[in-house]
């Protein structure tokens, strides 16, 4: 059983880089699988979960239904600790930084922002970092899959069968042809929402093939003109929402099925788990 503590600690006047005074709010959470911290960026209201360092098997087995060749070979990946946003970035959060809302689906500020290119997202992050004095970024592809799997090795974090996916994801079987407000499906085992479906999510990496050897914090080529997005969307069938599925588009490609979430290195915000 997951136990959520009601302890909230406010850190005021925490000095982080460039002399920025930055109030942080973080809450210790004790899921069944370990101890995690969450924190809220008080400038934007974006909530983050700390994922501690670990390793996992990246990619899909050859017998996984719906598998594409670029999902292999499976290989072991080691990931350093990092924070990742608990929800997809919303339209209100985007508008606060960019002063506009490019989304196709509107009417609720808690809907995920979409119709943003990888290049658009980089501009958002640049402005966000200037506002906060921190160093937010997109998660790497490996960090994204580590987050999505949350310790599982099945096609979905909800299991290997599609029939359970509707409880956790908005996809073509239940979305009614549109996006939905953040957090309206169940989270994964690490408390992260909408890793499957709703909007597909840009990651930092340029396109690269997988290696058969063990890797440490792998990243794709920064010079690639194409980028990867993960997780599937409200429009996709379940097989395209699998934990290992990879979608590739130009960095200036924008559509109403793609959004994003953000990450930050653990040490960058100065919070340490005890």
C-alpha atoms as a printed R data frame, in Angstrom:
    type eleno elety resid chain resno       x       y       z
1   ATOM     1    CA   UNK     A     1   0.000   0.000   0.000
2   ATOM     2    CA   UNK     A     2   1.302   3.456  -0.850
3   ATOM     3    CA   UNK     A     3   1.613   5.868   2.062
4   ATOM     4    CA   UNK     A     4   1.549   9.593   1.346
5   ATOM     5    CA   UNK     A     5   2.806  11.731   4.218
6   ATOM     6    CA   UNK     A     6   1.152  15.064   4.858
7   ATOM     7    CA   UNK     A     7   4.456  16.636   5.831
8   ATOM     8    CA   UNK     A     8   5.245  19.772   3.847
9   ATOM     9    CA   UNK     A     9   8.480  21.663   4.266
10  ATOM    10    CA   UNK     A    10   8.925  25.180   2.939
11  ATOM    11    CA   UNK     A    11  12.399  26.390   2.080
12  ATOM    12    CA   UNK     A    12  12.434  30.159   1.728
13  ATOM    13    CA   UNK     A    13  15.337  32.166   0.453
14  ATOM    14    CA   UNK     A    14  17.274  29.111  -0.740
15  ATOM    15    CA   UNK     A    15  20.120  30.448  -2.817
16  ATOM    16    CA   UNK     A    16  20.710  28.571  -6.031
17  ATOM    17    CA   UNK     A    17  23.175  29.733  -8.662
18  ATOM    18    CA   UNK     A    18  23.589  33.326  -9.819
19  ATOM    19    CA   UNK     A    19  22.378  34.547  -6.429
20  ATOM    20    CA   UNK     A    20  18.779  33.639  -7.227
21  ATOM    21    CA   UNK     A    21  16.519  33.521  -4.163
22  ATOM    22    CA   UNK     A    22  14.218  30.638  -4.833
23  ATOM    23    CA   UNK     A    23  11.403  29.361  -2.585
24  ATOM    24    CA   UNK     A    24  10.878  25.631  -2.886
25  ATOM    25    CA   UNK     A    25   8.216  23.399  -1.449
26  ATOM    26    CA   UNK     A    26   8.884  19.698  -1.212
27  ATOM    27    CA   UNK     A    27   7.046  16.771   0.283
28  ATOM    28    CA   UNK     A    28   8.486  13.372   1.271
29  ATOM    29    CA   UNK     A    29   6.488  10.523  -0.214
30  ATOM    30    CA   UNK     A    30   6.919   6.875   0.687
31  ATOM    31    CA   UNK     A    31   5.649   4.595  -2.085
32  ATOM    32    CA   UNK     A    32   5.796   0.860  -1.526
33  ATOM    33    CA   UNK     A    33   8.928   0.606  -3.679
34  ATOM    34    CA   UNK     A    34  11.068   3.234  -1.968
35  ATOM    35    CA   UNK     A    35  11.457   6.778  -0.660
36  ATOM    36    CA   UNK     A    36  10.965   9.724  -2.998
37  ATOM    37    CA   UNK     A    37  10.775  13.494  -2.736
38  ATOM    38    CA   UNK     A    38   8.459  15.728  -4.678
39  ATOM    39    CA   UNK     A    39   8.865  19.462  -5.020
40  ATOM    40    CA   UNK     A    40   6.914  22.306  -6.548
41  ATOM    41    CA   UNK     A    41   8.448  25.167  -8.511
42  ATOM    42    CA   UNK     A    42   6.699  28.110  -6.874
43  ATOM    43    CA   UNK     A    43   7.282  30.383  -9.871
44  ATOM    44    CA   UNK     A    44   5.254  28.163 -12.199
45  ATOM    45    CA   UNK     A    45   3.419  25.599 -10.059
46  ATOM    46    CA   UNK     A    46   5.101  22.746 -11.927
47  ATOM    47    CA   UNK     A    47   5.349  19.675  -9.671
48  ATOM    48    CA   UNK     A    48   8.313  17.308  -9.815
49  ATOM    49    CA   UNK     A    49   9.151  13.850  -8.493
50  ATOM    50    CA   UNK     A    50  12.668  12.752  -7.595
51  ATOM    51    CA   UNK     A    51  13.715   9.510  -9.257
52  ATOM    52    CA   UNK     A    52  16.809   8.064  -7.644
53  ATOM    53    CA   UNK     A    53  19.664   6.566  -9.645
54  ATOM    54    CA   UNK     A    54  19.155   3.051 -10.921
55  ATOM    55    CA   UNK     A    55  19.329   0.763 -13.903
56  ATOM    56    CA   UNK     A    56  16.782  -0.845 -16.201
57  ATOM    57    CA   UNK     A    57  16.466  -2.793 -19.426
58  ATOM    58    CA   UNK     A    58  15.813  -0.319 -22.250
59  ATOM    59    CA   UNK     A    59  13.977  -1.364 -25.397
60  ATOM    60    CA   UNK     A    60  11.544  -4.187 -26.094
61  ATOM    61    CA   UNK     A    61  11.965  -7.948 -26.537
62  ATOM    62    CA   UNK     A    62  11.650  -9.298 -30.062
63  ATOM    63    CA   UNK     A    63   8.378 -11.073 -29.225
64  ATOM    64    CA   UNK     A    64   6.563  -7.979 -27.863
65  ATOM    65    CA   UNK     A    65   3.361  -7.319 -29.797
66  ATOM    66    CA   UNK     A    66   3.558  -4.158 -31.895
67  ATOM    67    CA   UNK     A    67   7.350  -3.931 -31.612
68  ATOM    68    CA   UNK     A    68   9.394  -1.942 -34.137
69  ATOM    69    CA   UNK     A    69  12.983  -2.772 -35.048
70  ATOM    70    CA   UNK     A    70  14.326   0.493 -33.647
71  ATOM    71    CA   UNK     A    71  13.309  -0.641 -30.137
72  ATOM    72    CA   UNK     A    72  16.236  -3.049 -29.977
73  ATOM    73    CA   UNK     A    73  18.518  -4.542 -29.106
74  ATOM    74    CA   UNK     A    74  17.496  -4.509 -25.470
75  ATOM    75    CA   UNK     A    75  20.342  -3.328 -23.264
76  ATOM    76    CA   UNK     A    76  21.045  -2.308 -19.680
77  ATOM    77    CA   UNK     A    77  21.108   1.420 -18.953
78  ATOM    78    CA   UNK     A    78  22.261   3.162 -15.772
79  ATOM    79    CA   UNK     A    79  20.636   6.499 -14.924
80  ATOM    80    CA   UNK     A    80  21.755   9.163 -12.439
81  ATOM    81    CA   UNK     A    81  19.211  10.724 -10.055
82  ATOM    82    CA   UNK     A    82  16.978  13.438 -11.512
83  ATOM    83    CA   UNK     A    83  13.656  15.184 -11.033
84  ATOM    84    CA   UNK     A    84  10.913  14.925 -13.653
85  ATOM    85    CA   UNK     A    85   7.618  16.763 -13.851
86  ATOM    86    CA   UNK     A    86   4.773  14.793 -12.352
87  ATOM    87    CA   UNK     A    87   2.396  15.850 -15.137
88  ATOM    88    CA   UNK     A    88   2.700  16.930 -18.744
89  ATOM    89    CA   UNK     A    89   3.253  20.679 -19.091
90  ATOM    90    CA   UNK     A    90  -0.136  22.375 -19.193
91  ATOM    91    CA   UNK     A    91  -1.464  25.150 -21.372
92  ATOM    92    CA   UNK     A    92  -1.543  27.558 -18.437
93  ATOM    93    CA   UNK     A    93   2.098  26.821 -17.596
94  ATOM    94    CA   UNK     A    94   3.117  27.334 -21.219
95  ATOM    95    CA   UNK     A    95   1.165  30.579 -21.501
96  ATOM    96    CA   UNK     A    96   2.714  31.944 -18.312
97  ATOM    97    CA   UNK     A    97   6.165  31.671 -19.879
98  ATOM    98    CA   UNK     A    98   5.413  32.234 -23.582
99  ATOM    99    CA   UNK     A    99   2.400  34.614 -23.353
100 ATOM   100    CA   UNK     A   100   0.410  32.594 -25.881
101 ATOM   101    CA   UNK     A   101  -1.285  29.228 -26.249
102 ATOM   102    CA   UNK     A   102  -0.667  27.385 -29.540
103 ATOM   103    CA   UNK     A   103  -2.780  24.345 -28.610
104 ATOM   104    CA   UNK     A   104  -5.481  22.902 -30.847
105 ATOM   105    CA   UNK     A   105  -7.598  21.688 -27.922
106 ATOM   106    CA   UNK     A   106  -8.520  24.531 -25.557
107 ATOM   107    CA   UNK     A   107 -11.101  25.379 -22.912
108 ATOM   108    CA   UNK     A   108  -9.344  24.080 -19.799
109 ATOM   109    CA   UNK     A   109  -6.001  25.467 -18.552
110 ATOM   110    CA   UNK     A   110  -5.115  22.027 -17.168
111 ATOM   111    CA   UNK     A   111  -5.081  20.451 -20.616
112 ATOM   112    CA   UNK     A   112  -1.584  19.540 -21.801
113 ATOM   113    CA   UNK     A   113  -0.040  22.024 -24.182
114 ATOM   114    CA   UNK     A   114   0.355  20.579 -27.678
115 ATOM   115    CA   UNK     A   115   1.032  21.764 -31.193
116 ATOM   116    CA   UNK     A   116   4.559  22.700 -30.077
117 ATOM   117    CA   UNK     A   117   7.723  21.652 -31.890
118 ATOM   118    CA   UNK     A   118  10.934  20.458 -30.269
119 ATOM   119    CA   UNK     A   119  12.421  23.843 -31.167
120 ATOM   120    CA   UNK     A   120   9.458  25.627 -29.542
121 ATOM   121    CA   UNK     A   121  10.033  23.634 -26.375
122 ATOM   122    CA   UNK     A   122  13.691  24.639 -26.281
123 ATOM   123    CA   UNK     A   123  12.637  28.302 -26.353
124 ATOM   124    CA   UNK     A   124  10.155  27.655 -23.523
125 ATOM   125    CA   UNK     A   125  12.901  26.047 -21.452
126 ATOM   126    CA   UNK     A   126  15.308  28.901 -22.192
127 ATOM   127    CA   UNK     A   127  12.787  31.440 -20.894
128 ATOM   128    CA   UNK     A   128  11.830  29.255 -17.930
129 ATOM   129    CA   UNK     A   129  15.466  28.956 -16.901
130 ATOM   130    CA   UNK     A   130  15.940  32.704 -17.156
131 ATOM   131    CA   UNK     A   131  12.890  33.224 -14.931
132 ATOM   132    CA   UNK     A   132  13.899  30.688 -12.282
133 ATOM   133    CA   UNK     A   133  17.696  30.764 -12.429
134 ATOM   134    CA   UNK     A   134  17.697  26.969 -12.735
135 ATOM   135    CA   UNK     A   135  18.620  24.551 -15.518
136 ATOM   136    CA   UNK     A   136  15.480  22.726 -16.592
137 ATOM   137    CA   UNK     A   137  15.621  20.581 -19.727
138 ATOM   138    CA   UNK     A   138  13.772  17.861 -21.543
139 ATOM   139    CA   UNK     A   139  14.377  14.365 -20.169
140 ATOM   140    CA   UNK     A   140  16.711  12.210 -22.199
141 ATOM   141    CA   UNK     A   141  15.128   9.300 -24.009
142 ATOM   142    CA   UNK     A   142  16.649   6.902 -21.486
143 ATOM   143    CA   UNK     A   143  15.368   8.954 -18.535
144 ATOM   144    CA   UNK     A   144  11.936   9.027 -20.129
145 ATOM   145    CA   UNK     A   145  11.743   5.247 -20.501
146 ATOM   146    CA   UNK     A   146  13.168   4.718 -16.999
147 ATOM   147    CA   UNK     A   147  10.371   6.946 -15.683
148 ATOM   148    CA   UNK     A   148   7.652   5.311 -17.735
149 ATOM   149    CA   UNK     A   149   8.586   1.757 -16.849
150 ATOM   150    CA   UNK     A   150   8.836   2.533 -13.120
151 ATOM   151    CA   UNK     A   151  10.499  -0.789 -12.434
152 ATOM   152    CA   UNK     A   152   8.387  -2.840 -14.857
153 ATOM   153    CA   UNK     A   153   9.511  -4.765 -17.945
154 ATOM   154    CA   UNK     A   154   6.138  -5.300 -19.615
155 ATOM   155    CA   UNK     A   155   4.790  -3.519 -22.697
156 ATOM   156    CA   UNK     A   156   2.972  -1.008 -20.472
157 ATOM   157    CA   UNK     A   157   3.662  -0.135 -16.843
158 ATOM   158    CA   UNK     A   158   0.134  -1.454 -16.228
159 ATOM   159    CA   UNK     A   159   1.087  -4.890 -17.581
160 ATOM   160    CA   UNK     A   160   1.529  -6.657 -20.883
161 ATOM   161    CA   UNK     A   161  -2.125  -6.538 -21.935
162 ATOM   162    CA   UNK     A   162  -4.018  -3.596 -23.416
163 ATOM   163    CA   UNK     A   163  -7.189  -4.304 -21.433
164 ATOM   164    CA   UNK     A   164  -5.824  -2.587 -18.305
165 ATOM   165    CA   UNK     A   165  -4.465   0.476 -20.114
166 ATOM   166    CA   UNK     A   166  -7.675   2.541 -20.005
167 ATOM   167    CA   UNK     A   167  -7.290   3.046 -16.253
168 ATOM   168    CA   UNK     A   168  -3.914   4.730 -16.791
169 ATOM   169    CA   UNK     A   169  -3.959   6.348 -20.224
170 ATOM   170    CA   UNK     A   170  -5.976   8.376 -22.704
171 ATOM   171    CA   UNK     A   171  -5.598   6.687 -26.100
172 ATOM   172    CA   UNK     A   172  -7.782   6.023 -29.110
173 ATOM   173    CA   UNK     A   173 -10.060   3.557 -27.293
174 ATOM   174    CA   UNK     A   174 -11.214   6.019 -24.616
175 ATOM   175    CA   UNK     A   175 -10.123   9.584 -25.478
176 ATOM   176    CA   UNK     A   176 -13.203  10.607 -27.522
177 ATOM   177    CA   UNK     A   177 -10.800  12.187 -29.998
178 ATOM   178    CA   UNK     A   178  -9.251  14.829 -27.736
179 ATOM   179    CA   UNK     A   179  -6.768  15.516 -24.958
180 ATOM   180    CA   UNK     A   180  -7.783  15.469 -21.291
181 ATOM   181    CA   UNK     A   181  -6.759  17.491 -18.198
182 ATOM   182    CA   UNK     A   182  -3.619  16.377 -16.419
183 ATOM   183    CA   UNK     A   183  -3.857  13.661 -13.816
184 ATOM   184    CA   UNK     A   184  -7.301  12.336 -14.729
185 ATOM   185    CA   UNK     A   185  -6.025   8.768 -15.193
186 ATOM   186    CA   UNK     A   186  -4.122   6.746 -12.596
187 ATOM   187    CA   UNK     A   187  -0.352   7.307 -12.204
188 ATOM   188    CA   UNK     A   188   2.374   4.743 -12.652
189 ATOM   189    CA   UNK     A   189   4.122   2.993  -9.781
190 ATOM   190    CA   UNK     A   190   6.347   6.026  -9.155
191 ATOM   191    CA   UNK     A   191   3.506   8.541  -9.034
192 ATOM   192    CA   UNK     A   192   3.972  10.002 -12.536
193 ATOM   193    CA   UNK     A   193   0.878  10.686 -14.656
194 ATOM   194    CA   UNK     A   194   0.124  10.289 -18.378
195 ATOM   195    CA   UNK     A   195   3.336   8.523 -19.349
196 ATOM   196    CA   UNK     A   196   1.158   6.488 -21.704
197 ATOM   197    CA   UNK     A   197  -1.155   8.484 -23.977
198 ATOM   198    CA   UNK     A   198  -2.793  11.935 -23.770
199 ATOM   199    CA   UNK     A   199   0.040  13.642 -25.680
200 ATOM   200    CA   UNK     A   200   3.230  12.110 -26.972
201 ATOM   201    CA   UNK     A   201   6.251  13.740 -25.316
202 ATOM   202    CA   UNK     A   202   9.389  15.248 -26.810
203 ATOM   203    CA   UNK     A   203  12.695  14.075 -25.327
204 ATOM   204    CA   UNK     A   204  16.062  15.811 -25.513
205 ATOM   205    CA   UNK     A   205  17.829  13.315 -27.725
206 ATOM   206    CA   UNK     A   206  18.498  13.403 -31.387
207 ATOM   207    CA   UNK     A   207  17.896  10.129 -33.214
208 ATOM   208    CA   UNK     A   208  20.296   7.259 -32.590
209 ATOM   209    CA   UNK     A   209  20.331   3.498 -32.829
210 ATOM   210    CA   UNK     A   210  20.535   1.357 -29.716
211 ATOM   211    CA   UNK     A   211  23.744  -0.441 -28.743
212 ATOM   212    CA   UNK     A   212  23.954  -3.982 -27.420
213 ATOM   213    CA   UNK     A   213  26.274  -3.016 -24.563
214 ATOM   214    CA   UNK     A   214  25.589  -1.493 -21.144
215 ATOM   215    CA   UNK     A   215  25.288   2.313 -21.231
216 ATOM   216    CA   UNK     A   216  25.496   5.094 -18.657
217 ATOM   217    CA   UNK     A   217  23.215   8.130 -19.099
218 ATOM   218    CA   UNK     A   218  23.103   7.709 -22.892
219 ATOM   219    CA   UNK     A   219  22.148  10.600 -25.164
220 ATOM   220    CA   UNK     A   220  21.478  10.885 -28.870
221 ATOM   221    CA   UNK     A   221  23.347  13.190 -31.212
222 ATOM   222    CA   UNK     A   222  22.659  16.899 -30.485
223 ATOM   223    CA   UNK     A   223  23.377  17.704 -34.142
224 ATOM   224    CA   UNK     A   224  20.518  15.561 -35.447
225 ATOM   225    CA   UNK     A   225  17.814  17.478 -37.340
226 ATOM   226    CA   UNK     A   226  15.259  14.998 -36.024
227 ATOM   227    CA   UNK     A   227  14.095  14.368 -32.475
228 ATOM   228    CA   UNK     A   228  12.179  11.653 -30.671
229 ATOM   229    CA   UNK     A   229   8.859  11.773 -28.862
230 ATOM   230    CA   UNK     A   230   7.565   9.046 -26.586
231 ATOM   231    CA   UNK     A   231   4.499   7.603 -24.911
232 ATOM   232    CA   UNK     A   232   1.810   7.758 -27.570
233 ATOM   233    CA   UNK     A   233  -1.219  10.018 -27.565
234 ATOM   234    CA   UNK     A   234  -4.998  10.334 -27.442
235 ATOM   235    CA   UNK     A   235  -5.013   9.472 -31.169
236 ATOM   236    CA   UNK     A   236  -2.817   6.371 -31.078
237 ATOM   237    CA   UNK     A   237  -3.732   2.710 -30.630
238 ATOM   238    CA   UNK     A   238  -2.329   0.986 -27.577
239 ATOM   239    CA   UNK     A   239   0.633  -0.556 -29.406
240 ATOM   240    CA   UNK     A   240   1.986   2.943 -30.121
241 ATOM   241    CA   UNK     A   241   1.686   3.882 -26.439
242 ATOM   242    CA   UNK     A   242   4.021   1.118 -25.228
243 ATOM   243    CA   UNK     A   243   6.913   1.988 -22.921
244 ATOM   244    CA   UNK     A   244   9.494   1.181 -25.619
245 ATOM   245    CA   UNK     A   245   7.790   2.768 -28.629
246 ATOM   246    CA   UNK     A   246   9.756   5.536 -30.385
247 ATOM   247    CA   UNK     A   247   8.350   8.195 -32.717
248 ATOM   248    CA   UNK     A   248  10.646  10.379 -34.837
249 ATOM   249    CA   UNK     A   249   9.967  13.770 -36.428
250 ATOM   250    CA   UNK     A   250  11.807  16.906 -37.513
251 ATOM   251    CA   UNK     A   251  12.638  19.306 -34.703
252 ATOM   252    CA   UNK     A   252  10.373  21.954 -36.228
253 ATOM   253    CA   UNK     A   253   7.410  19.549 -36.455
254 ATOM   254    CA   UNK     A   254   4.356  20.614 -34.409
255 ATOM   255    CA   UNK     A   255   1.037  18.802 -34.122
256 ATOM   256    CA   UNK     A   256  -1.899  18.432 -31.749
257 ATOM   257    CA   UNK     A   257  -0.711  15.008 -30.610
258 ATOM   258    CA   UNK     A   258   2.688  16.053 -29.216
259 ATOM   259    CA   UNK     A   259   3.545  17.913 -26.007
260 ATOM   260    CA   UNK     A   260   6.212  17.404 -23.334
261 ATOM   261    CA   UNK     A   261   7.281  17.307 -19.706
262 ATOM   262    CA   UNK     A   262  10.533  18.614 -18.234
263 ATOM   263    CA   UNK     A   263  13.357  17.372 -16.022
264 ATOM   264    CA   UNK     A   264  16.227  18.748 -13.968
265 ATOM   265    CA   UNK     A   265  19.362  17.201 -12.487
266 ATOM   266    CA   UNK     A   266  18.985  16.336  -8.805
267 ATOM   267    CA   UNK     A   267  21.939  18.434  -7.675
268 ATOM   268    CA   UNK     A   268  20.762  21.495  -9.591
269 ATOM   269    CA   UNK     A   269  17.995  22.339  -7.147
270 ATOM   270    CA   UNK     A   270  20.018  21.674  -4.027
271 ATOM   271    CA   UNK     A   271  17.598  19.215  -2.419
272 ATOM   272    CA   UNK     A   272  19.059  15.989  -1.082
273 ATOM   273    CA   UNK     A   273  17.139  12.925   0.035
274 ATOM   274    CA   UNK     A   274  18.178  11.807   3.482
